XYZ file of C-alpha atoms in Angstrom:
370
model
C -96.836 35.968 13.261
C -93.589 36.831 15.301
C -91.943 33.711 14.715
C -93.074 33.798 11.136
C -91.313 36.994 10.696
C -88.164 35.926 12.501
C -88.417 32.871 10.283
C -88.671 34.791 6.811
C -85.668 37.752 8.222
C -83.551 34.865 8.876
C -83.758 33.327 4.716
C -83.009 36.779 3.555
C -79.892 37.189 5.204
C -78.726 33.603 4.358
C -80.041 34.604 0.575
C -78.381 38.144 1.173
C -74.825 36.257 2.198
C -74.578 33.388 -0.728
C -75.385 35.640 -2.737
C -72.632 37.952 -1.527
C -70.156 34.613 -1.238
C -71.349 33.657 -4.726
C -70.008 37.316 -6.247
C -67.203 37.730 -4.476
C -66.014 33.852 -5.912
C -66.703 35.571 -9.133
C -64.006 38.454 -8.660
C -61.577 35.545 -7.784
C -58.503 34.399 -10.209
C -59.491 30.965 -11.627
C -57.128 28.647 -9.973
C -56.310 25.516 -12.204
C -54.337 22.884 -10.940
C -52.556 19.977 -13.169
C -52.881 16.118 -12.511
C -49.441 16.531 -10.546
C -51.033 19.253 -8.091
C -48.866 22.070 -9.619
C -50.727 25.520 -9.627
C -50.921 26.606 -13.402
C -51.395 30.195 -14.403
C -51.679 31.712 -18.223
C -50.364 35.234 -18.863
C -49.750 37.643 -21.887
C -49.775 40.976 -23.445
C -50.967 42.707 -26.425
C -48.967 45.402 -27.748
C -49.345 47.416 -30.352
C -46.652 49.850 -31.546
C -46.923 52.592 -34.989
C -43.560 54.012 -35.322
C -42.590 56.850 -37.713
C -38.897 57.323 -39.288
C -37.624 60.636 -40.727
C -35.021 59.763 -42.567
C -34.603 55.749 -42.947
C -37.126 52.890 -43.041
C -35.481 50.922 -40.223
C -38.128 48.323 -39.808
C -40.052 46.848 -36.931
C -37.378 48.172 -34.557
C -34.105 50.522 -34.624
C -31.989 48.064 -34.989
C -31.976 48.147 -39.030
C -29.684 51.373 -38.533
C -26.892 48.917 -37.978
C -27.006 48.205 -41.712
C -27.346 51.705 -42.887
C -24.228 53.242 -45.042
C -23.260 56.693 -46.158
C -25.115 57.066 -49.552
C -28.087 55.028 -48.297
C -30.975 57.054 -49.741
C -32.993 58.684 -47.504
C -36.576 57.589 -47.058
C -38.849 58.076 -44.372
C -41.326 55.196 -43.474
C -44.068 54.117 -41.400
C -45.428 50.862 -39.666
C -47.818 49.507 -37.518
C -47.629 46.236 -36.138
C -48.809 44.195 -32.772
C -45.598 41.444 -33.363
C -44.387 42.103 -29.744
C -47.641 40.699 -28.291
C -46.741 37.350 -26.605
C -48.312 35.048 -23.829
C -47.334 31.824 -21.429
C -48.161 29.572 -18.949
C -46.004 28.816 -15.869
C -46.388 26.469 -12.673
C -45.285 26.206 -9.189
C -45.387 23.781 -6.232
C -43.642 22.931 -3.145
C -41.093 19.431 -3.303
C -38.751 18.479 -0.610
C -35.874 19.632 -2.807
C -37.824 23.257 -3.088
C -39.938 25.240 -5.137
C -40.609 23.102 -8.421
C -41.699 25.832 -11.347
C -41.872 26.100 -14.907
C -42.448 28.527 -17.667
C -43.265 28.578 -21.344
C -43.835 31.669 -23.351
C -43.041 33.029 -27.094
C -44.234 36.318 -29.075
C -44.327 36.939 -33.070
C -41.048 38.579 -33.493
C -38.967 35.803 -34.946
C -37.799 36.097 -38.563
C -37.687 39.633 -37.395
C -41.480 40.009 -37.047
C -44.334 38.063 -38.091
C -43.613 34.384 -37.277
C -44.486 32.719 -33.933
C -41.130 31.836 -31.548
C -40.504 30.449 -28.955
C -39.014 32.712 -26.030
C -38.564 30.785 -22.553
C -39.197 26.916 -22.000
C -37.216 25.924 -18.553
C -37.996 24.330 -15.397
C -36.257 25.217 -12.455
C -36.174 23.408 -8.486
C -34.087 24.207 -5.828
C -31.538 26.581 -7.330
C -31.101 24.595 -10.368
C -32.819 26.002 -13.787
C -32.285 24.077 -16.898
C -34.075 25.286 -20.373
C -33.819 28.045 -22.416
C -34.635 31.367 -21.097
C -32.017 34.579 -20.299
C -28.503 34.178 -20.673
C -26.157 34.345 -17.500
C -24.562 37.828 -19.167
C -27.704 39.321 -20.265
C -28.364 42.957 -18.224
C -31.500 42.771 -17.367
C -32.451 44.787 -14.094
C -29.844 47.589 -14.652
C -30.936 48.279 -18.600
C -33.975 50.587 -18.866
C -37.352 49.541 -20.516
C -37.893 51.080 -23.694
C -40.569 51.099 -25.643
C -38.122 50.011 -28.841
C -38.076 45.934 -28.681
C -34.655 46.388 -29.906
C -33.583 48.101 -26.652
C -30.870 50.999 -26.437
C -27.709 50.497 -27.483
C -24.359 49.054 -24.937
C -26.067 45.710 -22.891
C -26.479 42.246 -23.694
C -29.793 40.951 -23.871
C -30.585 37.252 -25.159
C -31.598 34.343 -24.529
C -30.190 30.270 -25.364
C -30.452 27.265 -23.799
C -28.905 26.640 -20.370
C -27.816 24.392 -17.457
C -27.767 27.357 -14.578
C -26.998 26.734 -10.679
C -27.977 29.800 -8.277
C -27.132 29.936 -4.873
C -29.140 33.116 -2.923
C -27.026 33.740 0.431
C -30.203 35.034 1.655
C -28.416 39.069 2.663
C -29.475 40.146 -0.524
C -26.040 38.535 -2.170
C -26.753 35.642 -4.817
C -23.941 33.463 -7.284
C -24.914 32.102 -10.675
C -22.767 29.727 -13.092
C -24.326 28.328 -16.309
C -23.521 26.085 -19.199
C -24.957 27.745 -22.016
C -25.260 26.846 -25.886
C -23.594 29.699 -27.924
C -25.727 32.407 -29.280
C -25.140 32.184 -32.969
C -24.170 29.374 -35.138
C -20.576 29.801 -35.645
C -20.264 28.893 -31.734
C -17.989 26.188 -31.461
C -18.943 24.875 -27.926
C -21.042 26.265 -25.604
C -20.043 29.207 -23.799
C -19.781 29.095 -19.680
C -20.949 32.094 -17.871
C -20.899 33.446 -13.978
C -22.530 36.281 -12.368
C -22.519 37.945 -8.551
C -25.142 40.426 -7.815
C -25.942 42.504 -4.473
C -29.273 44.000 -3.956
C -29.792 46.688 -0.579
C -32.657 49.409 -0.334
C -31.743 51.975 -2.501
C -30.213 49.642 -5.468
C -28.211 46.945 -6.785
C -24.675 46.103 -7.997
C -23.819 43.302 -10.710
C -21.028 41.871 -12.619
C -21.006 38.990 -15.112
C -18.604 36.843 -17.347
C -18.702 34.755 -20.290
C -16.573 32.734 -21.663
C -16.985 31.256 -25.645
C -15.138 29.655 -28.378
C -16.005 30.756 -32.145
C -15.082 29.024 -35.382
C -14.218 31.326 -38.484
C -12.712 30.144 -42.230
C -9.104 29.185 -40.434
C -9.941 27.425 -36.816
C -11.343 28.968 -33.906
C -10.944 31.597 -31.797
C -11.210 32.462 -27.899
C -14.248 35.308 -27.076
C -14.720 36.456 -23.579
C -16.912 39.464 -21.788
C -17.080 41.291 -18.492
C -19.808 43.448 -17.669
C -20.509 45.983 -14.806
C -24.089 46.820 -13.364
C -25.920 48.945 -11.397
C -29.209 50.235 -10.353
C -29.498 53.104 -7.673
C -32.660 54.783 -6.324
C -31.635 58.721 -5.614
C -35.118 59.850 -4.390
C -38.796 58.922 -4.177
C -39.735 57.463 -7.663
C -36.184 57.930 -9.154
C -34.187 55.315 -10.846
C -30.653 55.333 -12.248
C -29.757 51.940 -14.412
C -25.891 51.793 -15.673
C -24.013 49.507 -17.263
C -20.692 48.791 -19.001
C -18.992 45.603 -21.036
C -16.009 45.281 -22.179
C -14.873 42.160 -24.407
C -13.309 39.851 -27.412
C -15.491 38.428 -30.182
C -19.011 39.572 -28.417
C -20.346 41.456 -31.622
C -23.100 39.325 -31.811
C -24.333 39.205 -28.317
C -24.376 42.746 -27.544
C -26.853 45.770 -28.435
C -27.751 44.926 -32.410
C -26.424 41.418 -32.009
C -28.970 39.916 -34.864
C -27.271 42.470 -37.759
C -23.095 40.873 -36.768
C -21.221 38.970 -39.311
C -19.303 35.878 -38.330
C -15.757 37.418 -40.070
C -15.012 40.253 -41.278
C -14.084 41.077 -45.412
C -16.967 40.615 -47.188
C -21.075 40.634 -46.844
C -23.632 42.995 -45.506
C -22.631 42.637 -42.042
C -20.909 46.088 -40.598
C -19.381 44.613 -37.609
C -18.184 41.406 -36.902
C -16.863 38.861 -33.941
C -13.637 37.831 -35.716
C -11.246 39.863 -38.050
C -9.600 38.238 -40.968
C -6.066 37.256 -39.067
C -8.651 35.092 -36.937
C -8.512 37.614 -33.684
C -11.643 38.069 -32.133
C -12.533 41.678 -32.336
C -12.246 43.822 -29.125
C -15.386 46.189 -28.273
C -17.150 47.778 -25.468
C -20.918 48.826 -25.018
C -22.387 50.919 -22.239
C -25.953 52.148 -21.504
C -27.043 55.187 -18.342
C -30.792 56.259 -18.050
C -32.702 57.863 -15.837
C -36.216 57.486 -14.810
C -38.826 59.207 -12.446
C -42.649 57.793 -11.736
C -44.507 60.563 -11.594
C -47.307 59.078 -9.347
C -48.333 55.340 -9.475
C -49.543 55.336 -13.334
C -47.292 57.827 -14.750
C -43.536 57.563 -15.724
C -41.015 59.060 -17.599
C -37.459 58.310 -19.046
C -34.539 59.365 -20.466
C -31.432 56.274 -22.098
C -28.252 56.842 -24.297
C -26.542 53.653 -25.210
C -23.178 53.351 -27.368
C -20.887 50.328 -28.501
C -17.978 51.191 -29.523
C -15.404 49.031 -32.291
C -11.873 48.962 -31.991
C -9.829 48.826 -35.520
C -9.207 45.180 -36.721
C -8.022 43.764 -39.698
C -9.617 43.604 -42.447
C -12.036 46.600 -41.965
C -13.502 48.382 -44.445
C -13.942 52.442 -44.258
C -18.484 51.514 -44.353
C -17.914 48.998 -41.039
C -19.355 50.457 -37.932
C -17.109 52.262 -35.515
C -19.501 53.205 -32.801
C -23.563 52.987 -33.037
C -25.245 55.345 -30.453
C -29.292 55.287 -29.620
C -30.748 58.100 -27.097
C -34.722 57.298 -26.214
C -37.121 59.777 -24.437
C -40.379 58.858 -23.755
C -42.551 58.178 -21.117
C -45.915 55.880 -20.046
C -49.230 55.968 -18.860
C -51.054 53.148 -17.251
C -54.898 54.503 -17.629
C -55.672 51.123 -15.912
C -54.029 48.417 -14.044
C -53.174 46.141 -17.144
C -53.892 48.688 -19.683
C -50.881 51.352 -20.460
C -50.405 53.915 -23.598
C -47.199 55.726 -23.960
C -44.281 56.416 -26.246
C -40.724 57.331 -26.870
C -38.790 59.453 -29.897
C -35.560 57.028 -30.383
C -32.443 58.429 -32.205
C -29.923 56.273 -33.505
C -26.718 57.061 -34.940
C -24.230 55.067 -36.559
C -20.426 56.150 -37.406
C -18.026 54.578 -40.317
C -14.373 54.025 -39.619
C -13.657 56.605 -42.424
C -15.781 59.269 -40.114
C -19.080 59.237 -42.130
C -22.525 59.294 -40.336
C -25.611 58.279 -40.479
C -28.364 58.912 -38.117
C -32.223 58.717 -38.016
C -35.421 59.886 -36.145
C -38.101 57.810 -34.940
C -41.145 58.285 -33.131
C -42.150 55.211 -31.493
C -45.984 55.120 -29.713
C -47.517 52.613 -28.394
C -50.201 49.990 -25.954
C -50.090 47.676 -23.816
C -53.055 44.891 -22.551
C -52.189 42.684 -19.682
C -53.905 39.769 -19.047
């Protein structure tokens, strides 16, 4: 009967640990691997956003203030879409040249919301990334995350296809020169771009160039940008993002870049990259905000962004001078991938003759992560 006993004890705790091996394999990412050996993983996020405006129907984002004149009527307006919502795939293995990775990923903003597009499709090994995915000039870690898909106003932020080389030094320094098709179709070769960025404990410093050619109605024309970055952490859970540009013909690849005109005299567009001599247009756009986490699932935020037109020939007295956004808001992650949260965005935009427009938006919204 004793060894009976020991016998049966003994099947229950084998039974007792598969079981226990069985559920915790359960709880465990599903690892897929392709014919090549590469580790694949699939990502993505919901979001839904209902925005409210006061006193103009800007559309899925803020950036329809950019065509918004003196004697627009007033009209407020409200939406509720989920066209931010995208999802990918990526992959990653080890080579003798390095890391061999790739990512692919879109959303349904394109056509300005509604239509599937493509947002990232490059492979990368070594230092070496060739694809499309974000531009050598965009700002990316020293321009806050709003909850606007439009973003404040001052940084650029797109993406094109690219030839990129990166070389990390391995003290926190890294170089990065790309080949990179021109944003917009009146590019008339593609624009070459070069970054240096320095990250320590308490922040980061970064400053970019690009270099592009642009045809208008009489030849072409030389555009350039420099941009300053920073991000600096002044005390537990604090952030501080800056940046500033400064450029030639770089309408449309700052803040609003979708709403810019090729040449100036004549269309809807209310700012432009080349005047009607044929000079590109001089501008500047910078961005500041400051943000404090609360405790792990709780944040908070506070942006102003302005880009800033000089006088050119050819303007009219309705082009844009100077657009200005300011967004407060703040987010709440009830779970791990599951977040609710909101901002109220306003956006300003000032004629050359002096006139202004402005509107109010309240922006909420979710996020799911899977």
């Amino acid at each position: 009967m004793a060894v009976a006993g020991s016998a049966q004890a003994e099947t229950l705790t084998q039974l007792e640990a598969r079981i226990a091996a069985l559920e915790a394999k359960e709880q465990e990412p599903v690892q897929v691997t392709n014919r090549y050996g590469m580790a694949l993983s699939f990502y993505g996020t919901v979001k839904v956003d209902a925005v409210m405006d006061n006193n103009y129907g800007l559309g899925n984002t803020i950036g329809g203030i950019a065509q918004i004149l003196d004697g627009t009527a007033e009209e407020s307006d409200q939406k509720i879409h989920a066209f931010q919502s995208r999802f990918g795939f990526r992959g990653e293995q080890d080579t003798e040249y390095g890391k061999l990775r790739f990512n692919v990923e879109g959303d349904f903003f394109g056509g300005g919301g509604g239509t599937f597009r493509l947002r990232h499709a490059y492979g990368q090994i070594g230092g070496w990334t060739i694809g499309q995915t974000w531009s050598t000039f965009s700002v990316l870690g020293e321009a806050p995350a709003v909850w606007d898909f439009n973003g404040p106003a001052g940084p650029a932020s797109f993406r094109v296809p690219l030839v990129r080389y990166s070389h990390d030094f391995g003290n926190g320094s890294n170089i990065t020169a790309s080949i990179e098709e021109d944003y917009v179709s009146w590019g008339d070769r593609p624009a070459f771009a070069v970054a240096a960025s320095h990250s320590f404990d308490q922040g980061s410093v970064r400053v970019a160039y690009i270099n592009r050619k642009l045809d208008y109605a009489g030849g072409t024309v030389t555009g350039w940008g420099a941009n300053v970055g920073a991000t600096y952490k002044p005390w537990e859970g604090g952030l501080i993002q800056a940046s500033y540009t400064r450029g030639e013909g770089i309408s449309s690849i700052l803040g609003f870049s979708g709403y810019a005109g090729q040449q100036a005299g004549a269309g809807a567009p209310t700012f432009f990259d080349v005047d009607t001599n044929g000079d590109a247009i001089e501008m500047d756009g910078l961005s500041l905000a400051v943000s404090h986490k609360i405790r792990p699932d709780l944040s908070v935020l506070a942006a102003y962004g302005r880009q800033s037109y000089d006088s050119f020939a050819g303007a009219r007295a309705t082009d844009t001078d100077k657009l200005e956004t300011v967004n407060i808001g703040g987010k709440y992650n009830l779970t791990e991938n599951f977040a609710v949260g909101g901002e109220v965005i306003w956006a300003n935009r000032t004629q050359f003759d002096g006139a202004e427009v402005d509107n109010t938006r309240l922006h909420l919204g979710a996020t799911f992560d899977f």
